[in-house]
Short mmCIF file of C-alpha atoms in Angstrom, two decimals:
data_model
loop_
_atom_site.label_atom_id
_atom_site.label_comp_id
_atom_site.label_asym_id
_atom_site.label_seq_id
_atom_site.Cartn_x
_atom_site.Cartn_y
_atom_site.Cartn_z
CA MET A 183 0.02 0.10 0.05
CA LYS A 184 2.95 2.34 0.93
CA ASN A 185 4.74 1.70 -2.39
CA GLU A 186 1.49 2.36 -4.29
CA LEU A 187 0.90 5.67 -2.70
CA LEU A 188 4.49 6.70 -3.26
CA ARG A 189 4.14 5.77 -7.13
CA LEU A 190 0.90 7.75 -7.27
CA LEU A 191 2.58 10.71 -5.66
CA ALA A 192 5.51 10.41 -7.97
CA ASN A 193 3.35 10.16 -10.98
CA GLY A 194 1.42 13.34 -9.70
CA LYS A 195 4.75 15.41 -9.53
CA GLN A 196 5.68 14.32 -12.81
CA LEU A 197 2.29 15.25 -14.21
CA ASP A 198 2.64 18.52 -12.22
CA LYS A 199 6.01 19.38 -14.08
CA GLN A 200 4.61 18.30 -17.60
CA SER A 201 1.27 20.19 -17.41
CA LYS A 202 1.25 22.96 -14.78
CA ALA A 203 -0.96 24.84 -17.11
CA THR A 204 -3.76 22.54 -16.53
CA LEU A 205 -3.73 22.89 -12.81
CA PRO A 206 -5.19 25.72 -10.68
CA SER A 207 -2.67 28.36 -9.34
CA ILE A 208 -2.94 30.67 -6.62
CA GLN A 209 -4.96 33.70 -7.91
CA PRO A 210 -6.34 36.91 -6.78
CA GLU A 211 -9.73 36.67 -5.20
CA GLU A 212 -11.61 38.11 -8.04
CA SER A 213 -10.44 35.33 -10.38
CA LYS A 214 -10.94 32.26 -8.00
CA ASP A 215 -14.37 31.32 -9.31
CA SER A 216 -13.19 31.20 -12.93
CA ALA A 217 -10.32 29.34 -12.03
CA ARG A 218 -12.41 26.75 -10.06
CA ARG A 219 -14.77 26.52 -13.25
CA ASP A 220 -11.70 25.72 -15.35
CA PHE A 221 -10.39 23.15 -12.84
CA LEU A 222 -13.64 21.40 -12.83
CA LYS A 223 -13.78 21.13 -16.66
CA LYS A 224 -10.27 19.69 -16.80
CA SER A 225 -10.50 17.26 -13.88
CA ALA A 226 -13.56 15.79 -15.50
CA LEU A 227 -11.28 14.42 -18.25
CA GLY A 228 -10.55 11.64 -15.68
CA GLY A 229 -7.50 9.29 -15.69
CA GLY A 230 -3.99 10.59 -14.47
CA LEU A 231 -5.09 14.17 -15.02
CA ALA A 232 -8.04 14.06 -12.66
CA LEU A 233 -6.00 11.93 -10.07
CA GLY A 234 -3.18 14.52 -10.30
CA GLY A 235 -5.40 17.55 -10.04
CA MET A 236 -7.23 16.18 -7.01
CA LEU A 237 -3.88 15.28 -5.29
CA PHE A 238 -2.37 18.80 -5.66
CA ALA A 239 -5.48 21.09 -5.86
CA SER A 240 -6.56 23.38 -2.99
CA ALA A 241 -9.17 22.09 -0.46
CA ASP A 242 -11.71 24.41 -1.94
CA ASP A 243 -11.17 23.02 -5.42
CA THR A 244 -11.18 19.38 -4.17
CA LEU A 245 -14.56 20.01 -2.48
CA ALA A 246 -15.93 21.90 -5.50
CA GLN A 247 -15.08 18.90 -7.85
CA SER A 248 -16.34 15.99 -5.49
CA THR A 249 -19.75 17.77 -4.97
CA SER A 250 -20.20 19.09 -8.54
CA LYS A 251 -23.25 17.06 -9.05
CA VAL A 252 -25.00 17.68 -5.72
CA ASN A 253 -28.22 19.44 -6.13
CA ARG A 254 -27.84 22.81 -4.39
CA ASN A 255 -31.35 23.92 -3.78
CA SER A 256 -30.29 26.28 -1.12
CA SER A 257 -27.80 26.49 1.76
CA PRO A 258 -30.05 25.26 4.54
CA SER A 259 -27.86 26.08 7.39
CA GLU A 260 -27.72 29.92 6.24
CA LEU A 261 -31.39 30.30 5.51
CA LYS A 262 -33.16 33.10 7.41
CA ILE A 263 -36.78 34.08 7.59
CA THR A 264 -37.16 37.60 6.21
CA ASP A 265 -41.02 38.10 5.75
CA MET A 266 -44.46 36.86 5.98
CA ARG A 267 -47.32 37.81 3.70
CA TYR A 268 -50.78 36.67 3.14
CA ILE A 269 -53.90 36.48 0.85
CA VAL A 270 -57.48 35.35 1.85
CA PRO A 271 -59.28 33.03 -0.68
CA MET A 272 -62.79 31.70 -0.14
CA THR A 273 -64.17 28.18 -0.07
CA THR A 274 -67.58 26.65 0.78
CA VAL A 275 -66.86 27.36 4.45
CA GLY A 276 -65.75 31.01 3.99
CA ARG A 277 -62.32 32.54 4.44
CA CYS A 278 -59.19 30.56 4.43
CA PRO A 279 -56.05 32.64 4.71
CA ILE A 280 -52.97 31.43 3.09
CA ILE A 281 -49.48 32.81 4.37
CA ARG A 282 -46.21 32.97 2.61
CA ILE A 283 -43.00 32.88 4.55
CA GLU A 284 -39.94 34.29 2.66
CA THR A 285 -36.25 33.85 3.06
CA ASN A 286 -32.81 35.34 2.32
CA GLN A 287 -32.19 32.79 -0.38
CA GLY A 288 -35.34 33.34 -2.41
CA ILE A 289 -37.13 30.11 -1.63
CA TYR A 290 -40.49 30.41 0.42
CA GLY A 291 -42.94 28.21 2.10
CA LEU A 292 -46.81 28.23 2.01
CA GLY A 293 -49.01 27.59 5.04
CA GLU A 294 -52.72 28.15 5.80
CA VAL A 295 -54.65 29.56 8.73
CA ARG A 296 -57.53 27.45 9.64
CA ASP A 297 -60.84 28.03 7.72
CA GLY A 298 -62.87 30.64 9.20
CA ALA A 299 -59.99 32.19 11.19
CA ASP A 300 -58.32 35.59 11.01
CA PRO A 301 -54.85 35.94 9.14
CA ARG A 302 -53.95 38.14 12.14
CA TYR A 303 -53.42 35.13 14.13
CA ALA A 304 -50.40 34.38 11.87
CA LEU A 305 -49.29 37.93 11.33
CA MET A 306 -48.84 38.40 15.06
CA LEU A 307 -46.20 35.77 15.03
CA LYS A 308 -44.06 37.48 12.32
CA SER A 309 -42.02 39.54 14.66
CA ARG A 310 -41.22 36.52 16.70
CA ILE A 311 -39.75 34.37 13.91
CA LEU A 312 -37.95 36.94 11.69
CA GLY A 313 -34.26 36.03 11.43
CA MET A 314 -34.86 32.40 12.58
CA ASN A 315 -33.91 29.43 10.25
CA PRO A 316 -37.01 28.12 8.98
CA CYS A 317 -35.32 24.47 8.83
CA SER A 318 -35.21 24.55 12.55
CA VAL A 319 -38.79 23.69 12.48
CA GLU A 320 -39.28 22.46 16.07
CA MET A 321 -37.28 25.35 17.57
CA VAL A 322 -39.51 27.80 15.88
CA PHE A 323 -42.56 25.93 16.84
CA LYS A 324 -41.65 25.85 20.46
CA ALA A 325 -41.00 29.66 20.32
CA ILE A 326 -44.47 30.51 19.04
CA LYS A 327 -46.90 27.72 20.35
CA GLN A 328 -47.84 29.69 23.43
CA PHE A 329 -49.67 32.03 21.18
CA GLY A 330 -52.07 29.32 19.80
CA PHE A 331 -55.06 27.87 21.62
CA HIS A 332 -57.80 25.46 20.74
CA GLY A 333 -60.18 25.88 17.71
CA ARG A 334 -59.37 28.64 15.33
CA GLN A 335 -57.11 30.37 17.73
CA ALA A 336 -54.49 27.78 16.81
CA GLY A 337 -54.63 28.68 13.11
CA GLY A 338 -51.62 31.07 13.08
CA VAL A 339 -49.26 28.73 14.89
CA CYS A 340 -50.37 25.80 12.52
CA ALA A 341 -50.01 27.93 9.21
CA VAL A 342 -46.47 28.88 10.25
CA GLU A 343 -45.53 25.35 11.06
CA MET A 344 -46.80 23.98 7.83
CA ALA A 345 -45.03 26.73 5.95
CA LEU A 346 -41.82 25.80 7.74
CA TRP A 347 -41.99 22.21 6.48
CA ASP A 348 -42.64 23.39 2.93
CA LEU A 349 -39.65 25.39 3.26
CA ALA A 350 -37.49 22.84 4.72
CA GLY A 351 -38.43 20.38 2.15
CA LYS A 352 -37.39 22.79 -0.63
CA ALA A 353 -34.29 23.59 1.11
CA TYR A 354 -33.20 19.84 1.40
CA ASN A 355 -34.93 18.81 -1.87
CA VAL A 356 -37.14 16.24 -0.35
CA PRO A 357 -41.08 15.97 0.22
CA ALA A 358 -42.36 17.05 3.59
CA TYR A 359 -43.36 13.47 4.50
CA GLN A 360 -39.66 12.36 4.11
CA LEU A 361 -38.61 14.78 6.84
CA LEU A 362 -41.46 13.22 9.23
CA GLY A 363 -39.86 9.83 8.83
CA GLY A 364 -40.95 8.62 5.49
CA LYS A 365 -44.16 7.34 4.10
CA TYR A 366 -46.58 4.43 4.70
CA ARG A 367 -48.61 4.89 1.74
CA ASP A 368 -48.61 6.42 -1.82
CA THR A 369 -52.17 7.49 -1.69
CA VAL A 370 -54.31 8.98 1.06
CA ARG A 371 -57.98 7.82 1.46
CA LEU A 372 -60.51 10.64 1.52
CA TYR A 373 -63.99 10.73 3.07
CA ALA A 374 -66.40 12.87 1.25
CA ASP A 375 -68.52 15.34 3.36
CA THR A 376 -72.21 15.26 2.15
CA PRO A 377 -74.43 17.83 3.83
CA GLU A 378 -78.12 16.92 4.46
CA GLU A 379 -80.69 17.67 1.74
CA GLU A 380 -84.66 17.95 2.62
CA ASP A 381 -85.11 16.51 -0.98
CA MET A 382 -83.93 13.00 -0.85
CA SER A 383 -83.75 12.69 -4.69
CA VAL A 384 -81.20 15.68 -4.51
CA PHE A 385 -79.10 13.88 -1.76
CA SER A 386 -79.22 10.63 -3.60
CA ALA A 387 -77.86 12.57 -6.78
CA LYS A 388 -75.00 13.89 -4.67
CA VAL A 389 -74.28 10.38 -3.11
CA LYS A 390 -74.13 8.93 -6.68
CA ASP A 391 -71.86 11.61 -7.98
CA ARG A 392 -69.47 10.99 -5.04
CA LEU A 393 -69.37 7.31 -5.32
CA VAL A 394 -69.67 6.53 -8.81
CA THR A 395 -68.52 9.61 -10.72
CA LYS A 396 -65.76 10.92 -8.42
CA GLY A 397 -64.89 7.37 -7.05
CA TYR A 398 -64.98 8.25 -3.10
CA THR A 399 -65.02 5.17 -0.93
CA TRP A 400 -66.04 6.73 2.29
CA LEU A 401 -68.89 9.21 3.08
CA LYS A 402 -69.96 11.50 5.89
CA MET A 403 -73.37 12.98 6.50
CA ASP A 404 -74.76 15.54 8.66
CA LEU A 405 -77.44 14.17 11.10
CA GLY A 406 -79.32 15.54 13.96
CA ILE A 407 -82.07 17.55 15.42
CA GLU A 408 -81.81 20.26 12.63
CA LEU A 409 -83.40 17.53 10.33
CA ILE A 410 -86.50 17.40 12.46
CA LYS A 411 -86.89 21.13 13.74
CA ASP A 412 -90.11 21.58 11.81
CA ILE A 413 -91.81 18.48 12.74
CA PRO A 414 -94.20 18.85 15.84
CA GLY A 415 -93.51 16.67 18.72
CA THR A 416 -89.98 15.56 17.95
CA THR A 417 -88.01 17.42 20.69
CA VAL A 418 -88.52 18.86 24.08
CA ASN A 419 -87.55 22.63 25.10
CA SER A 420 -86.09 23.41 21.54
CA GLY A 421 -88.44 26.19 21.27
CA PHE A 422 -86.99 28.02 24.16
CA TRP A 423 -83.58 28.72 22.25
CA LYS A 424 -83.10 31.43 19.89
CA GLY A 425 -81.03 30.80 16.83
CA SER A 426 -79.57 27.62 15.40
CA GLN A 427 -76.73 25.46 16.46
CA TRP A 428 -74.40 27.47 14.25
CA SER A 429 -74.93 30.76 16.06
CA ASP A 430 -71.98 32.17 18.09
CA LYS A 431 -73.82 34.98 19.84
CA PRO A 432 -74.01 34.61 23.70
CA MET A 433 -77.08 32.92 25.15
CA THR A 434 -78.04 31.27 21.84
CA LEU A 435 -78.40 27.63 21.16
CA GLY A 436 -75.23 27.65 19.12
CA ASN A 437 -73.33 29.08 21.85
CA THR A 438 -74.59 26.97 24.78
CA LYS A 439 -72.75 23.73 25.40
CA HIS A 440 -74.65 20.54 25.24
CA PRO A 441 -75.34 19.66 28.98
CA PHE A 442 -76.93 23.03 29.45
CA THR A 443 -79.57 23.19 26.77
CA GLN A 444 -82.14 20.58 28.38
CA ILE A 445 -83.08 19.70 24.92
CA GLN A 446 -84.38 16.06 24.63
CA ILE A 447 -85.28 14.08 21.72
CA THR A 448 -88.79 12.38 21.79
CA GLU A 449 -89.39 8.77 20.56
CA LYS A 450 -91.12 10.48 17.59
CA GLY A 451 -87.92 12.44 16.98
CA LEU A 452 -85.68 9.34 17.16
CA ASP A 453 -87.97 7.47 14.68
CA GLU A 454 -87.94 10.36 12.22
CA ILE A 455 -83.99 10.61 12.40
CA ALA A 456 -83.89 6.79 11.90
CA LYS A 457 -86.27 7.01 8.81
CA TYR A 458 -83.70 9.54 7.35
CA VAL A 459 -80.75 7.41 8.05
CA ASP A 460 -82.42 4.31 6.57
CA LYS A 461 -82.90 6.25 3.20
CA VAL A 462 -79.35 7.40 3.17
CA ARG A 463 -78.03 3.78 3.95
CA SER A 464 -80.26 2.41 1.24
CA ALA A 465 -78.91 4.92 -1.20
CA VAL A 466 -75.28 4.24 -0.30
CA GLY A 467 -75.41 0.61 0.47
CA TYR A 468 -73.35 -1.33 3.20
CA ASP A 469 -69.99 -1.69 1.24
CA VAL A 470 -69.25 2.08 2.00
CA PRO A 471 -68.33 3.43 5.49
CA LEU A 472 -70.85 6.18 6.41
CA SER A 473 -69.93 8.57 9.13
CA SER A 474 -72.11 11.15 10.92
CA ASP A 475 -71.81 14.59 12.50
CA HIS A 476 -73.64 17.70 13.59
CA PHE A 477 -76.33 16.16 15.89
CA GLY A 478 -77.10 19.27 17.73
CA HIS A 479 -76.59 20.35 21.33
CA PHE A 480 -78.22 17.91 23.77
CA ASP A 481 -76.81 16.01 26.78
CA THR A 482 -75.08 12.80 27.27
CA ASN A 483 -78.21 10.72 27.83
CA ASN A 484 -79.92 11.74 24.63
CA ALA A 485 -76.73 11.07 22.73
CA ILE A 486 -76.84 7.54 23.99
CA ARG A 487 -80.39 7.16 23.05
CA LEU A 488 -79.85 8.46 19.66
CA ALA A 489 -76.68 6.38 18.98
CA ARG A 490 -78.55 3.10 20.05
CA LYS A 491 -81.43 3.90 17.84
CA LEU A 492 -79.05 4.21 14.74
CA GLU A 493 -76.98 1.11 15.67
CA PRO A 494 -78.52 -1.20 12.86
CA TYR A 495 -77.23 1.07 10.23
CA ARG A 496 -73.58 0.42 11.19
CA LEU A 497 -72.39 4.02 10.96
CA ALA A 498 -68.54 4.38 10.82
CA TRP A 499 -68.65 6.91 13.71
CA MET A 500 -70.57 9.30 15.54
CA GLU A 501 -68.67 12.72 15.75
CA ASP A 502 -68.70 15.57 18.39
CA MET A 503 -71.82 14.24 20.20
CA VAL A 504 -70.58 16.46 23.21
CA PRO A 505 -67.70 18.89 23.56
CA TRP A 506 -64.22 17.38 23.35
CA GLU A 507 -63.21 18.41 26.75
CA TYR A 508 -65.82 16.30 28.61
CA THR A 509 -63.47 13.39 28.87
CA GLN A 510 -65.74 11.43 31.27
CA GLN A 511 -68.92 11.99 29.37
CA TRP A 512 -67.19 10.90 26.27
CA LYS A 513 -66.22 7.66 28.09
CA GLU A 514 -69.77 7.15 29.11
CA ILE A 515 -71.13 7.29 25.79
CA THR A 516 -68.50 5.30 24.23
CA ASN A 517 -68.94 2.46 26.88
CA ALA A 518 -72.71 2.54 26.20
CA ILE A 519 -72.84 2.13 22.53
CA GLU A 520 -71.57 0.05 19.63
CA THR A 521 -70.99 2.50 17.21
CA PRO A 522 -67.37 4.03 17.21
CA THR A 523 -67.09 7.57 18.79
CA LEU A 524 -64.92 10.29 17.61
CA THR A 525 -63.94 13.79 18.44
CA GLY A 526 -60.89 16.25 18.40
CA GLU A 527 -61.04 18.73 15.44
CA ASP A 528 -60.81 21.69 17.88
CA ILE A 529 -58.05 20.29 20.10
CA TYR A 530 -54.70 22.21 20.14
CA LEU A 531 -51.57 20.17 20.97
CA LYS A 532 -51.14 16.70 21.98
CA GLU A 533 -51.82 16.81 25.66
CA GLU A 534 -55.64 16.80 25.44
CA PHE A 535 -55.51 14.03 22.86
CA ILE A 536 -53.24 12.05 25.41
CA LYS A 537 -55.97 12.46 27.92
CA LEU A 538 -58.75 11.09 25.67
CA VAL A 539 -56.53 8.27 24.65
CA ASP A 540 -55.31 7.33 27.96
CA HIS A 541 -59.03 7.07 29.29
CA HIS A 542 -60.06 5.39 26.02
CA ALA A 543 -62.75 7.99 26.03
CA VAL A 544 -63.26 7.65 22.17
CA ASP A 545 -62.46 4.96 19.65
CA ILE A 546 -61.21 7.34 16.92
CA ILE A 547 -59.24 10.73 17.45
CA HIS A 548 -59.92 13.35 14.81
CA PRO A 549 -57.37 16.26 14.77
CA ASP A 550 -57.52 19.08 12.27
CA LEU A 551 -53.89 19.68 11.46
CA SER A 552 -54.69 23.47 11.31
CA SER A 553 -55.63 23.42 14.93
CA SER A 554 -53.80 20.53 16.25
CA GLY A 555 -50.26 21.88 16.00
CA GLY A 556 -49.27 21.27 12.46
CA LEU A 557 -47.45 18.32 10.65
CA LEU A 558 -45.09 17.12 13.30
CA GLU A 559 -47.43 17.54 16.49
CA THR A 560 -50.19 15.82 14.58
CA LYS A 561 -48.01 12.81 13.80
CA LYS A 562 -46.93 12.80 17.39
CA ILE A 563 -50.62 12.57 18.27
CA GLY A 564 -51.14 9.77 15.78
CA ASP A 565 -48.22 7.85 16.99
CA TYR A 566 -49.27 8.16 20.53
CA ALA A 567 -52.86 6.88 19.71
CA GLU A 568 -51.36 4.02 17.60
CA GLU A 569 -49.51 2.69 20.71
CA HIS A 570 -52.74 2.59 22.63
CA GLY A 571 -54.74 0.99 19.93
CA VAL A 572 -56.67 4.08 18.92
CA ALA A 573 -57.14 4.90 15.12
CA MET A 574 -56.79 8.43 13.69
CA ALA A 575 -59.09 10.24 11.03
CA MET A 576 -58.31 13.67 10.01
CA HIS A 577 -60.62 16.77 9.85
CA PHE A 578 -60.13 19.22 7.06
CA ALA A 579 -62.08 22.03 5.51
CA GLY A 580 -59.65 24.47 3.92
CA THR A 581 -57.92 25.18 0.65
CA PRO A 582 -55.30 22.80 -1.16
CA VAL A 583 -52.52 24.25 0.87
CA ALA A 584 -53.65 22.89 4.13
CA PHE A 585 -54.94 19.76 2.07
CA MET A 586 -51.56 18.90 0.96
CA ALA A 587 -50.10 19.34 4.61
CA ASN A 588 -52.60 16.95 5.63
CA VAL A 589 -51.62 14.51 2.83
CA HIS A 590 -47.88 14.47 3.81
CA CYS A 591 -48.83 13.99 7.48
CA ALA A 592 -51.30 11.19 6.69
CA ALA A 593 -48.74 9.48 4.51
CA ALA A 594 -46.36 9.34 7.35
CA THR A 595 -48.72 8.21 10.03
CA GLN A 596 -49.58 4.40 10.25
CA ASN A 597 -52.86 4.55 12.18
CA PHE A 598 -54.39 6.92 9.69
CA LEU A 599 -57.97 6.03 8.45
CA ALA A 600 -59.25 8.67 6.04
CA LEU A 601 -58.99 12.54 5.60
CA GLU A 602 -62.01 14.75 5.10
CA HIS A 603 -62.65 16.69 1.86
CA HIS A 604 -65.19 19.35 2.57
CA ASN A 605 -65.11 21.16 -0.81
CA ILE A 606 -66.00 18.53 -3.32
CA ASP A 607 -68.88 20.59 -4.85
CA LEU A 608 -66.54 23.63 -5.40
CA PRO A 609 -65.58 23.21 -9.10
CA TYR A 610 -62.48 25.39 -9.02
CA TRP A 611 -61.10 24.10 -5.65
CA GLU A 612 -58.35 22.02 -7.09
CA SER A 613 -57.30 24.69 -9.54
CA TYR A 614 -56.18 26.97 -6.47
CA VAL A 615 -52.83 25.21 -6.85
CA LYS A 616 -50.60 23.40 -9.41
CA THR A 617 -48.72 20.44 -8.44
CA VAL A 618 -45.00 20.40 -9.14
CA ASP A 619 -45.07 16.95 -10.52
CA LYS A 620 -48.02 17.83 -12.71
CA LYS A 621 -50.20 15.15 -11.30
CA PRO A 622 -53.78 15.81 -10.08
CA LEU A 623 -54.37 16.49 -6.43
CA ILE A 624 -57.02 13.63 -6.27
CA ASP A 625 -57.80 10.51 -8.27
CA LYS A 626 -60.90 8.48 -7.57
CA GLY A 627 -61.41 9.35 -4.01
CA PHE A 628 -57.59 9.30 -3.02
CA ALA A 629 -55.06 12.03 -2.79
CA LEU A 630 -51.92 11.43 -4.48
CA VAL A 631 -48.76 11.67 -2.32
CA PRO A 632 -46.20 13.73 -4.16
CA ASP A 633 -42.32 13.24 -4.21
CA SER A 634 -41.69 16.83 -5.00
CA PRO A 635 -39.82 18.95 -2.49
CA GLY A 636 -41.79 20.43 0.45
CA LEU A 637 -45.59 20.22 0.08
CA GLY A 638 -45.24 19.72 -3.70
CA ILE A 639 -47.47 22.70 -4.86
CA GLU A 640 -47.49 26.12 -6.18
CA LEU A 641 -50.16 28.60 -6.11
CA ASN A 642 -52.34 29.39 -9.24
CA GLU A 643 -52.39 33.02 -9.13
CA ASP A 644 -54.94 33.46 -11.91
CA VAL A 645 -57.61 31.40 -10.32
CA LEU A 646 -57.04 32.65 -6.79
CA LYS A 647 -57.32 36.22 -7.69
CA GLN A 648 -60.81 35.50 -8.85
CA HIS A 649 -61.88 34.14 -5.41
CA LEU A 650 -60.44 36.44 -2.88
CA ASP A 651 -62.39 37.76 0.12
CA PRO A 652 -64.30 40.62 -1.01
CA LYS A 653 -63.31 42.48 2.10
CA ASP A 654 -59.75 41.87 1.55
CA LYS A 655 -58.49 41.44 -2.07
CA SER A 656 -54.79 42.25 -1.24
CA TRP A 657 -52.08 39.82 -2.86
CA PHE A 658 -49.17 39.15 -0.70
CA VAL A 659 -48.59 42.89 0.11
CA PRO A 660 -45.80 43.85 2.58
CA THR A 661 -46.71 43.62 6.27
CA ARG A 662 -43.95 45.73 7.75
CA GLU A 663 -46.39 46.88 10.59
CA TRP A 664 -45.88 43.29 11.99
CA ASP A 665 -42.06 43.37 11.98
CA GLU A 666 -41.64 44.90 15.53
CA LYS A 667 -41.83 42.70 18.55
CA ARG A 668 -43.16 44.65 21.60
CA SER A 669 -43.60 42.19 24.39
CA TRP A 670 -41.78 40.06 26.67
CA ASP A 671 -43.01 36.52 25.96
CA ARG A 672 -41.21 34.18 28.42
CA LEU A 673 -43.70 32.18 30.47
CA TRP A 674 -41.59 31.63 33.46
CA SER A 675 -39.21 33.70 35.84
#
């Protein structure tokens, strides 16, 4: 070995004497780049020339040659967050703000504040993340997670988190799921939300469109006392309450939690709801899972009575029958019925999910990634549930930006069941983005998991500009008023 090295060195020295013109020399700073390019061209010739060049070149030139084919998408360790801007497109559920986090290297990341939330939930975080490295996703997340809370108040933190994964994936030239540990699946099963219709023929047509035309293999329907509100003798005490279950004004039905309404469903009411479910199940058949949601605001006893009434129809789950924080009440319902129970779309961070799982209060957890903490936190939630024998479905009602964040998380989480698609009837929804790989977002009821860097999408400016919030049609304008941090945020002394 020693003799061989000496021979190579001798050959190299001889080569150096014969062809010094082909090797890089010490040059002024301004000509180093051109010299390096010249070196790479000549070292690519191979054989003795390449070996001699590598033996006697500078460390910089050797590194440049050996990494000449590496894809330099960016310099991740030197990335810095420089700006955050936003737009507010509309979907079937209303405003869905999209943020763009920009960097000092020209690459950016896309995130989405949860549907129905205010972009200022994200903008208030801008001053707290400027100058940070977006590839340090968990560090940034820990710095801002104190500013999120349950429901839509989590939207800003989650939007930033998903934009960071988009950025990190682009910086390292890998899809977001790869940064979460890799993927379990190439496609993600979707469940199609199907709102109730008073006209059963209209509902049947929607079901046929979803199952036959669009190829979905899992449906969810709205089901509850809203269906029977105009039928006399079906409920007790509902006439006392003002507004519907969707109102958020104080002292209305919609803003009064379930145990406090004293609404009861009569036997006639249970029969009427069962008749409706029977028609739906007849239209759908039993080969397709059929989930249910939006029952109304009534207590645990009535939830159990309703669930037992509907057990012959083998519903896939009964969702949000009482508020998620009532762990003991959820456990009572779950233990009393055969139909799987599910909740979680408004829970922020893993701790409250852990409580539900530890008590086995529900059969299935149901995080919304735009409230639960983003991609990594939601994967942690799913992994914890899996270890305790609990499955995970995913709630979603936003634009394709948050949709693709969900797709990457679902691909990387083993106990995943299905992801909600709430905008099936919005014809231009998929056109809000373009996929980098040119493949469709959805094929026959399944989302395609991309191998493109980050989330794998780009915004379609022409389409989005046609569907912006009428009250805010701005397009990623500067947000300098959010640059300055004006508080001491540490939670401990």
